[in-house]
Each structure stands twice: as structure tokens, then as C-alpha cells.
Amino acid sequence: MRRVNRHLKPQPLPQRNGIDAVSFVLPDAANSADDTLGAATVLDYLAARFYPHARPLFEDRFNRGEVRDAEGGTVAPDAPLVGQKIWYYRELGQERPVPFDMPVLYEDEWVLAIDKPHFLPTTPNGSFVAHTALVKLRVRENNPLLIPIHRLDRATAGVVLFAKTPEARAPFQTMFERRALSKTYEAIAAPIAGLGVGESMTVRSRIDNAHGQLQVAQTGVDFLPGDVPPLAPETKAEKRKRRSANRPFTGLNAESKIICLASYPAQDADAGRPSSDVSQNSTGMKKKHVLDVLSNIEGLPSQLAHYRLEPHTGKTHQLRVHLAAAGSPIIGDVIYPEVLPHTETDPELPLQLLARSLSFTHPITGEALTITSKRRLALAPR
């Protein structure tokens, strides 16, 4: 029987259907530097800042006693703005359902690993709150303390780890921060010029998040053929010297190894094999339907390549920008090399990127573990 932990830390407002209340620090009307938006009370400020044309939304929250202070006391709507911290439930919008399964790949007393499908966000973000892996798992597992140890992009499928207890979070997160584990991914893209089957290359670059942009900024791209030693991290002495001079780190910070596993005509993709079994298809798409989708994709290369990817660092969109820089963007990518127009529905063919496995020494038990996704990319070779 699977174990569930239910130790709750007291909060001003409990989780509701797996969703945490949000906290917010109000401005102080006595502080001239704080912008109160012309409001004198808590209700006036919240309505003016978030829903100026839908004030009843906040009025209803106050009437239900769902606005609390840090000690759990009910906040009155006419309470003055004194820089206090408040808690309340966010207003949920209309979300597109993501009706895919999340099979458990591994579980013990401390950690839970699932096989995330494409299109399911790991955590609440933007227009997805209820339809996220975290919220769905908290409800399904009856464990409000679940928290992701790492994240995958919404478009990426594969292995994701969740801590089951507060005590388990720190050791597992430290393991990721220190890169004390091995991660492998698989991707489908066009063949990389000069990279034959069985050959490898390493891509190094500097990746920075660009504020307000979907794409990250990448500079200093370098391609190294064959096996090379990992990018040397900044030494403690170098870090001390840099910090004492109040200088930011400006060196390369992203590294990925790319191994070509196979090269094959697009018509030889796994999608072309007749089968009624869709359990191994990470999209839930029937394979005949995938072929129909492929026939409508503009610019799909006639020759595909199946890659094994080993990221030695974990920057945002790292594998996607490294393959794009090598001239072979991942099939199904709507952000690289260029951002495609936004649509209200997800693309029929998802990003062909799968987090295949995580290998590590369990930071609590010392057990050597490899957790492997059972999903299969729609365009993987037969």
C-alpha cells in the first residue's frame, strides 16, 4: 500500500482543492514612497490594483472571511493600509483541461516521481493553476505538502520529482543545486551537420533570461566534438575575488552533451507503425492521427535524427536553444528558433523532447536510483 504523509504546517488560510492561498504585502499609507493607488482601505486597494472593474469579487472574499492577516485573523474591508501582509485565495480563470495521466514511476517515504505528459504545467503559472501537476497530485495523493524538487517546461514530458514531506525538500533540492545527479533527455530534430550516428558533441554557451521575453538570450556559443571534460565551475577563490570587486559572473554557464542515436527518414518514425496501444505515446495521440498531423506540418525535414541529451547545467530552455544553435531545432518547438503566433489551443504535435531518466544517490537512504520514463516520443524511430 502506498504511504501518504499529512503533516500540516499551520497557515492563515488552508489549501483549497490543492491550491495554496497567496500572500501579499500591502503599502503603508504613512510612507510617502508607497503608492496606494488613491485607496485608503484594504478593500479599496485590492480592488484598484487587481480588479478595478470587478470590485464585487473582493467584496465577496471579505464577506466570506477569506482575507486573513499573518496571524490568521480576519481582515476587515475597511482596515487601513499600514504595510501589513495579508493572505487570500486567488481568483481562478477559465482553464483548458489537460486530461492526461500522471503514472507514478517511483515512491518512498520522502519522494514521489511521476511521468509527466506534454502540455501539463508542473506548477501553477500564468493561465494554469488548477490544471497543473502539483495541484492535481496534491488532491490525488491526499498530500497537501507535495512540492516539486525541480520542474519541466509545460511542453516537455518525462520524469519529475516531488518531495512528500518538508524534511525531504532540502536534501533533494541541494542534490540538484550541486548537480549531484545525472539527467538524460531524448529529442527528435533534423540531423546536425557533421554529427554521425554514434557520435557526440558538446555545446557550451551563456544563457540569460530576458525580461518580458519568451526566448532566453544566448551568447558565446561553442561547439566541441567528441567527449570533453565538463565545463569547469568557478572556483571559490575566483568567486571571492569577483564578489569582493562587486562584479557579476559573466562566463559561460550552460553546457549540454548531444549524442546522435539514429538517423532515419521521417516516414520511418514510430508514428507510422500500426498499433492500438497509445500507453507509450506521451501525447495520447493515436499513431494514425500523428501521421495525419505530420502531413500538415510545414517545413518538416524529410530526414530526422533521434538524440540523447545530457545537460550538465540546468538553465532555462537550455536543450532547446543548444539544438537550435546547432542548426537543428527540436521538432514541435514553437519558441525556437522563432516564436510562432500564439493560439488558444495546444499544437497537435507536441515538442519532441522527453526527460528520459534521473540517476542519483538517494540523499536520505544512500540507495543508488535510476528513474526512467515509460513514455515514447511520437516521432521516435521504429
Short mmCIF file of C-alpha atoms in Angstrom, two decimals:
data_model
loop_
_atom_site.label_atom_id
_atom_site.label_comp_id
_atom_site.label_asym_id
_atom_site.label_seq_id
_atom_site.Cartn_x
_atom_site.Cartn_y
_atom_site.Cartn_z
CA MET A 1 0.00 0.00 0.00
CA ARG A 2 1.35 3.45 -0.89
CA ARG A 3 2.15 5.75 2.03
CA VAL A 4 0.84 9.28 2.37
CA ASN A 5 2.10 11.99 4.73
CA ARG A 6 -0.35 14.53 6.12
CA HIS A 7 1.69 16.71 8.50
CA LEU A 8 0.31 20.22 8.01
CA LYS A 9 2.10 23.43 8.83
CA PRO A 10 -0.42 25.99 10.09
CA GLN A 11 -1.13 28.78 7.62
CA PRO A 12 -3.59 31.69 7.80
CA LEU A 13 -5.68 30.00 5.10
CA PRO A 14 -5.54 26.28 4.30
CA GLN A 15 -5.10 24.84 0.84
CA ARG A 16 -8.30 24.60 -1.16
CA ASN A 17 -8.53 21.78 -3.71
CA GLY A 18 -4.74 21.52 -3.70
CA ILE A 19 -4.22 25.25 -4.30
CA ASP A 20 -2.36 27.44 -1.80
CA ALA A 21 -3.63 30.82 -0.75
CA VAL A 22 -1.44 33.68 -1.95
CA SER A 23 0.21 36.28 0.26
CA PHE A 24 0.60 39.97 -0.45
CA VAL A 25 2.27 42.86 1.39
CA LEU A 26 0.14 45.99 1.28
CA PRO A 27 1.56 49.52 1.01
CA ASP A 28 1.83 51.75 4.06
CA ALA A 29 -0.25 54.91 3.67
CA ALA A 30 2.07 56.67 6.14
CA ASN A 31 5.07 56.02 3.87
CA SER A 32 5.22 58.59 1.09
CA ALA A 33 7.28 56.20 -1.05
CA ASP A 34 4.43 53.66 -1.18
CA ASP A 35 1.85 54.01 -3.93
CA THR A 36 -1.63 53.39 -2.52
CA LEU A 37 -3.37 53.99 -5.88
CA GLY A 38 -5.51 56.55 -4.12
CA ALA A 39 -7.00 53.93 -1.78
CA ALA A 40 -7.45 54.36 1.97
CA THR A 41 -8.60 50.85 2.91
CA VAL A 42 -7.55 47.28 2.19
CA LEU A 43 -10.61 46.58 0.05
CA ASP A 44 -10.19 49.79 -1.96
CA TYR A 45 -6.53 48.99 -2.65
CA LEU A 46 -7.03 45.35 -3.67
CA ALA A 47 -9.91 46.25 -5.97
CA ALA A 48 -7.98 49.16 -7.52
CA ARG A 49 -4.86 47.08 -8.10
CA PHE A 50 -6.28 43.79 -9.34
CA TYR A 51 -9.94 44.11 -10.40
CA PRO A 52 -10.88 47.79 -10.81
CA HIS A 53 -13.93 46.82 -12.88
CA ALA A 54 -14.98 43.85 -10.73
CA ARG A 55 -14.94 45.13 -7.15
CA PRO A 56 -17.60 42.58 -6.02
CA LEU A 57 -15.01 39.79 -6.43
CA PHE A 58 -13.05 41.19 -3.48
CA GLU A 59 -16.15 42.20 -1.56
CA ASP A 60 -17.29 38.55 -1.64
CA ARG A 61 -13.90 37.42 -0.29
CA PHE A 62 -14.19 39.73 2.69
CA ASN A 63 -17.79 38.64 3.28
CA ARG A 64 -16.66 35.00 3.39
CA GLY A 65 -13.83 35.80 5.81
CA GLU A 66 -11.24 34.75 3.20
CA VAL A 67 -8.84 37.66 3.68
CA ARG A 68 -6.55 36.99 6.65
CA ASP A 69 -3.55 38.59 8.31
CA ALA A 70 -0.28 36.79 9.08
CA GLU A 71 -1.64 35.57 12.44
CA GLY A 72 -4.79 34.15 10.88
CA GLY A 73 -7.13 36.92 11.96
CA THR A 74 -9.91 38.09 9.64
CA VAL A 75 -9.07 41.36 7.88
CA ALA A 76 -11.90 43.90 7.73
CA PRO A 77 -12.56 45.51 4.35
CA ASP A 78 -12.25 48.99 5.88
CA ALA A 79 -8.94 48.21 7.60
CA PRO A 80 -6.36 50.96 6.88
CA LEU A 81 -3.24 50.38 4.80
CA VAL A 82 -0.37 50.00 7.27
CA GLY A 83 2.03 47.78 5.29
CA GLN A 84 0.53 44.56 6.64
CA LYS A 85 0.85 41.14 5.00
CA ILE A 86 -2.42 39.50 4.02
CA TRP A 87 -3.47 36.13 2.61
CA TYR A 88 -6.34 35.32 0.26
CA TYR A 89 -7.40 32.86 -2.45
CA ARG A 90 -6.59 33.92 -5.98
CA GLU A 91 -9.40 34.23 -8.49
CA LEU A 92 -9.25 31.28 -10.88
CA GLY A 93 -9.95 31.90 -14.53
CA GLN A 94 -11.21 29.52 -17.16
CA GLU A 95 -8.51 26.89 -17.73
CA ARG A 96 -8.15 24.47 -20.59
CA PRO A 97 -8.33 20.93 -19.16
CA VAL A 98 -5.27 18.76 -19.64
CA PRO A 99 -6.78 15.26 -19.50
CA PHE A 100 -3.64 13.15 -19.28
CA ASP A 101 -2.46 10.62 -16.75
CA MET A 102 0.45 11.01 -14.32
CA PRO A 103 1.68 7.46 -13.58
CA VAL A 104 3.93 7.00 -10.55
CA LEU A 105 7.42 5.80 -11.51
CA TYR A 106 8.92 5.65 -8.01
CA GLU A 107 7.82 6.37 -4.47
CA ASP A 108 9.15 6.04 -0.95
CA GLU A 109 8.54 7.81 2.34
CA TRP A 110 10.20 11.01 1.16
CA VAL A 111 9.81 11.40 -2.58
CA LEU A 112 7.37 10.73 -5.42
CA ALA A 113 8.35 10.54 -9.11
CA ILE A 114 5.76 10.83 -11.89
CA ASP A 115 5.81 10.52 -15.67
CA LYS A 116 4.55 13.96 -16.74
CA PRO A 117 2.79 14.27 -20.09
CA HIS A 118 3.28 17.05 -22.60
CA PHE A 119 1.19 20.21 -22.09
CA LEU A 120 0.71 19.72 -18.33
CA PRO A 121 2.47 22.50 -16.35
CA THR A 122 4.49 21.34 -13.35
CA THR A 123 3.34 24.19 -11.08
CA PRO A 124 0.75 26.99 -11.16
CA ASN A 125 1.90 29.68 -13.54
CA GLY A 126 0.07 32.21 -15.67
CA SER A 127 -3.21 30.86 -17.01
CA PHE A 128 -2.80 27.40 -15.45
CA VAL A 129 -3.44 26.88 -11.73
CA ALA A 130 -5.86 24.01 -11.12
CA HIS A 131 -4.76 22.08 -14.21
CA THR A 132 -1.16 21.57 -13.11
CA ALA A 133 0.76 18.50 -11.98
CA LEU A 134 1.31 19.89 -8.48
CA VAL A 135 -2.35 20.70 -7.77
CA LYS A 136 -3.69 17.50 -9.34
CA LEU A 137 -1.19 15.38 -7.38
CA ARG A 138 -1.92 17.07 -4.06
CA VAL A 139 -5.59 16.15 -4.48
CA ARG A 140 -4.98 12.67 -5.89
CA GLU A 141 -2.38 11.72 -3.29
CA ASN A 142 -4.23 13.45 -0.44
CA ASN A 143 -0.96 15.16 0.47
CA PRO A 144 -1.06 18.98 0.70
CA LEU A 145 2.68 19.09 1.41
CA LEU A 146 3.81 17.88 -2.02
CA ILE A 147 6.26 20.29 -3.64
CA PRO A 148 8.29 19.85 -6.87
CA ILE A 149 12.03 19.42 -6.39
CA HIS A 150 12.65 20.53 -9.99
CA ARG A 151 10.49 21.49 -12.96
CA LEU A 152 9.94 20.65 -16.59
CA ASP A 153 8.60 23.07 -19.17
CA ARG A 154 4.90 22.62 -19.88
CA ALA A 155 5.79 21.40 -23.37
CA THR A 156 8.24 18.75 -22.13
CA ALA A 157 7.24 15.26 -20.96
CA GLY A 158 9.03 12.90 -18.60
CA VAL A 159 10.33 12.35 -15.08
CA VAL A 160 9.51 14.91 -12.37
CA LEU A 161 10.33 14.51 -8.66
CA PHE A 162 8.15 15.78 -5.81
CA ALA A 163 9.11 15.92 -2.13
CA LYS A 164 6.44 14.39 0.11
CA THR A 165 7.49 16.00 3.39
CA PRO A 166 9.04 19.33 4.42
CA GLU A 167 12.06 17.43 5.76
CA ALA A 168 12.74 15.87 2.34
CA ARG A 169 12.79 19.10 0.37
CA ALA A 170 16.18 20.46 1.42
CA PRO A 171 18.35 17.35 0.79
CA PHE A 172 16.82 16.71 -2.63
CA GLN A 173 16.95 20.36 -3.68
CA THR A 174 20.57 20.53 -2.54
CA MET A 175 21.29 17.46 -4.69
CA PHE A 176 20.02 19.35 -7.74
CA GLU A 177 21.82 22.57 -6.84
CA ARG A 178 25.13 20.69 -6.54
CA ARG A 179 24.45 18.74 -9.75
CA ALA A 180 24.94 15.50 -7.84
CA LEU A 181 22.82 13.54 -10.32
CA SER A 182 22.71 12.56 -13.97
CA LYS A 183 19.87 13.66 -16.25
CA THR A 184 19.18 12.32 -19.72
CA TYR A 185 16.69 13.56 -22.27
CA GLU A 186 15.64 12.44 -25.73
CA ALA A 187 14.74 14.69 -28.64
CA ILE A 188 13.79 14.46 -32.29
CA ALA A 189 15.19 17.05 -34.69
CA ALA A 190 16.80 17.33 -38.09
CA PRO A 191 20.27 15.79 -38.43
CA ILE A 192 23.11 18.04 -37.24
CA ALA A 193 25.64 18.64 -39.99
CA GLY A 194 28.80 16.65 -39.35
CA LEU A 195 27.37 14.63 -36.44
CA GLY A 196 27.03 10.99 -37.47
CA VAL A 197 25.16 8.20 -35.73
CA GLY A 198 27.03 7.18 -32.57
CA GLU A 199 28.96 10.46 -32.49
CA SER A 200 28.68 13.18 -29.86
CA MET A 201 29.31 16.86 -29.40
CA THR A 202 29.17 19.32 -26.51
CA VAL A 203 27.54 22.74 -26.73
CA ARG A 204 28.60 25.50 -24.35
CA SER A 205 27.17 28.99 -24.10
CA ARG A 206 25.98 31.71 -21.80
CA ILE A 207 22.22 31.80 -21.25
CA ASP A 208 20.42 34.71 -19.58
CA ASN A 209 16.72 35.20 -19.07
CA ALA A 210 15.49 38.22 -20.99
CA HIS A 211 12.86 40.12 -19.00
CA GLY A 212 9.47 40.09 -20.69
CA GLN A 213 10.66 37.80 -23.49
CA LEU A 214 9.66 34.19 -24.24
CA GLN A 215 13.12 33.43 -25.60
CA VAL A 216 16.26 33.44 -23.49
CA ALA A 217 19.33 35.40 -24.59
CA GLN A 218 22.27 33.22 -25.67
CA THR A 219 25.85 34.34 -26.31
CA GLY A 220 29.31 32.80 -26.60
CA VAL A 221 28.13 29.58 -28.25
CA ASP A 222 30.89 26.97 -28.70
CA PHE A 223 30.68 23.50 -30.30
CA LEU A 224 33.16 20.84 -29.18
CA PRO A 225 33.23 17.47 -30.99
CA GLY A 226 33.53 14.18 -29.10
CA ASP A 227 33.86 13.63 -25.37
CA VAL A 228 35.23 16.61 -23.46
CA PRO A 229 35.68 17.29 -19.74
CA PRO A 230 32.75 19.14 -18.14
CA LEU A 231 32.82 22.92 -18.04
CA ALA A 232 34.98 23.88 -15.07
CA PRO A 233 32.91 25.68 -12.42
CA GLU A 234 34.05 28.93 -10.89
CA THR A 235 36.45 28.21 -8.03
CA LYS A 236 35.82 29.52 -4.52
CA ALA A 237 38.84 31.83 -4.85
CA GLU A 238 37.56 33.21 -8.15
CA LYS A 239 34.10 33.70 -6.66
CA ARG A 240 35.50 35.54 -3.62
CA LYS A 241 37.61 37.80 -5.81
CA ARG A 242 34.69 38.58 -8.11
CA ARG A 243 32.30 39.30 -5.27
CA SER A 244 34.80 41.49 -3.44
CA ALA A 245 35.00 43.58 -6.62
CA ASN A 246 31.19 43.61 -6.82
CA ARG A 247 31.25 42.08 -10.30
CA PRO A 248 28.64 39.67 -11.69
CA PHE A 249 29.63 36.33 -13.18
CA THR A 250 29.88 36.79 -16.95
CA GLY A 251 31.37 33.47 -18.07
CA LEU A 252 29.75 30.51 -19.81
CA ASN A 253 27.03 28.95 -17.67
CA ALA A 254 25.32 26.33 -19.86
CA GLU A 255 26.60 23.01 -21.19
CA SER A 256 24.87 20.11 -22.96
CA LYS A 257 26.18 16.90 -24.49
CA ILE A 258 24.37 15.76 -27.65
CA ILE A 259 24.64 12.15 -28.85
CA CYS A 260 23.12 11.06 -32.16
CA LEU A 261 21.36 7.73 -31.61
CA ALA A 262 19.81 7.27 -35.05
CA SER A 263 19.09 8.97 -38.37
CA TYR A 264 16.05 7.93 -40.42
CA PRO A 265 13.50 9.14 -42.97
CA ALA A 266 10.50 10.91 -41.46
CA GLN A 267 8.17 8.22 -42.77
CA ASP A 268 10.04 5.68 -40.61
CA ALA A 269 9.04 7.43 -37.39
CA ASP A 270 7.35 5.29 -34.74
CA ALA A 271 4.12 7.14 -35.55
CA GLY A 272 3.87 5.12 -38.73
CA ARG A 273 3.73 1.73 -37.01
CA PRO A 274 0.14 0.48 -36.80
CA SER A 275 -0.87 0.00 -33.18
CA SER A 276 -3.90 0.44 -30.97
CA ASP A 277 -1.68 0.83 -27.89
CA VAL A 278 -1.29 4.51 -27.03
CA SER A 279 0.05 4.00 -23.49
CA GLN A 280 3.64 4.56 -24.61
CA ASN A 281 2.79 7.64 -26.65
CA SER A 282 3.50 10.68 -24.49
CA THR A 283 0.73 12.70 -26.16
CA GLY A 284 -2.09 10.20 -26.00
CA MET A 285 -2.42 10.59 -29.78
CA LYS A 286 -3.25 7.57 -31.89
CA LYS A 287 -0.40 6.85 -34.27
CA LYS A 288 -2.51 7.05 -37.42
CA HIS A 289 -3.62 10.51 -36.27
CA VAL A 290 0.03 11.52 -35.74
CA LEU A 291 0.75 10.67 -39.38
CA ASP A 292 -2.15 12.86 -40.47
CA VAL A 293 -0.75 15.70 -38.35
CA LEU A 294 2.74 15.26 -39.83
CA SER A 295 1.42 15.58 -43.35
CA ASN A 296 0.15 19.07 -42.49
CA ILE A 297 3.33 20.39 -40.84
CA GLU A 298 5.14 22.92 -42.97
CA GLY A 299 8.90 22.61 -43.15
CA LEU A 300 9.12 19.15 -41.55
CA PRO A 301 12.51 17.75 -42.64
CA SER A 302 12.43 14.59 -44.71
CA GLN A 303 15.26 13.18 -42.59
CA LEU A 304 15.03 13.03 -38.78
CA ALA A 305 17.53 12.26 -36.05
CA HIS A 306 16.99 10.77 -32.59
CA TYR A 307 19.21 12.38 -29.95
CA ARG A 308 20.22 11.58 -26.41
CA LEU A 309 20.85 14.80 -24.48
CA GLU A 310 22.85 15.13 -21.27
CA PRO A 311 22.56 18.60 -19.73
CA HIS A 312 25.43 19.33 -17.35
CA THR A 313 23.75 22.55 -16.23
CA GLY A 314 20.10 23.47 -15.89
CA LYS A 315 19.42 26.84 -17.48
CA THR A 316 16.00 27.84 -18.82
CA HIS A 317 15.31 26.31 -22.28
CA GLN A 318 18.91 25.09 -22.38
CA LEU A 319 18.43 22.00 -24.54
CA ARG A 320 16.06 23.81 -26.87
CA VAL A 321 18.46 26.71 -27.56
CA HIS A 322 21.51 24.43 -27.82
CA LEU A 323 19.90 22.27 -30.51
CA ALA A 324 18.59 25.37 -32.27
CA ALA A 325 22.11 26.86 -32.21
CA ALA A 326 23.40 23.65 -33.81
CA GLY A 327 21.01 24.24 -36.69
CA SER A 328 18.52 21.55 -35.63
CA PRO A 329 15.68 22.96 -33.52
CA ILE A 330 13.56 20.33 -31.82
CA ILE A 331 10.53 19.28 -33.86
CA GLY A 332 7.40 20.90 -32.46
CA ASP A 333 9.20 23.84 -30.83
CA VAL A 334 7.03 26.97 -31.04
CA ILE A 335 9.62 29.24 -29.38
CA TYR A 336 12.97 28.41 -31.03
CA PRO A 337 14.40 29.41 -33.39
CA GLU A 338 11.48 31.84 -33.70
CA VAL A 339 8.37 32.48 -31.65
CA LEU A 340 5.33 31.29 -33.55
CA PRO A 341 1.98 33.08 -33.23
CA HIS A 342 0.08 32.22 -30.06
CA THR A 343 -3.07 30.13 -30.38
CA GLU A 344 -5.76 29.28 -27.85
CA THR A 345 -5.17 25.56 -28.33
CA ASP A 346 -2.08 23.42 -27.96
CA PRO A 347 -0.36 22.22 -31.14
CA GLU A 348 -1.41 18.75 -32.25
CA LEU A 349 2.20 17.60 -32.34
CA PRO A 350 3.93 18.44 -29.04
CA LEU A 351 7.53 19.43 -28.56
CA GLN A 352 9.56 16.30 -29.26
CA LEU A 353 11.52 16.47 -26.01
CA LEU A 354 11.35 13.88 -23.24
CA ALA A 355 13.07 13.84 -19.84
CA ARG A 356 14.04 10.18 -20.06
CA SER A 357 15.82 9.46 -16.77
CA LEU A 358 17.25 10.70 -13.49
CA SER A 359 20.10 8.81 -11.80
CA PHE A 360 21.27 9.73 -8.30
CA THR A 361 22.20 8.50 -4.86
CA HIS A 362 19.20 8.93 -2.59
CA PRO A 363 20.28 11.76 -0.24
CA ILE A 364 18.47 10.19 2.74
CA THR A 365 18.79 6.40 2.28
CA GLY A 366 22.03 6.29 0.25
CA GLU A 367 20.38 3.98 -2.31
CA ALA A 368 21.52 4.25 -5.93
CA LEU A 369 18.45 5.01 -8.07
CA THR A 370 17.65 5.42 -11.74
CA ILE A 371 14.11 6.56 -12.52
CA THR A 372 13.10 6.14 -16.15
CA SER A 373 10.15 7.48 -18.13
CA LYS A 374 8.00 4.90 -19.89
CA ARG A 375 6.78 7.38 -22.49
CA ARG A 376 7.81 7.45 -26.11
CA LEU A 377 8.13 10.41 -28.40
CA ALA A 378 5.64 10.41 -31.26
CA LEU A 379 8.41 10.72 -33.87
CA ALA A 380 10.91 8.30 -32.31
CA PRO A 381 12.31 5.76 -34.78
CA ARG A 382 10.65 2.37 -35.03
#
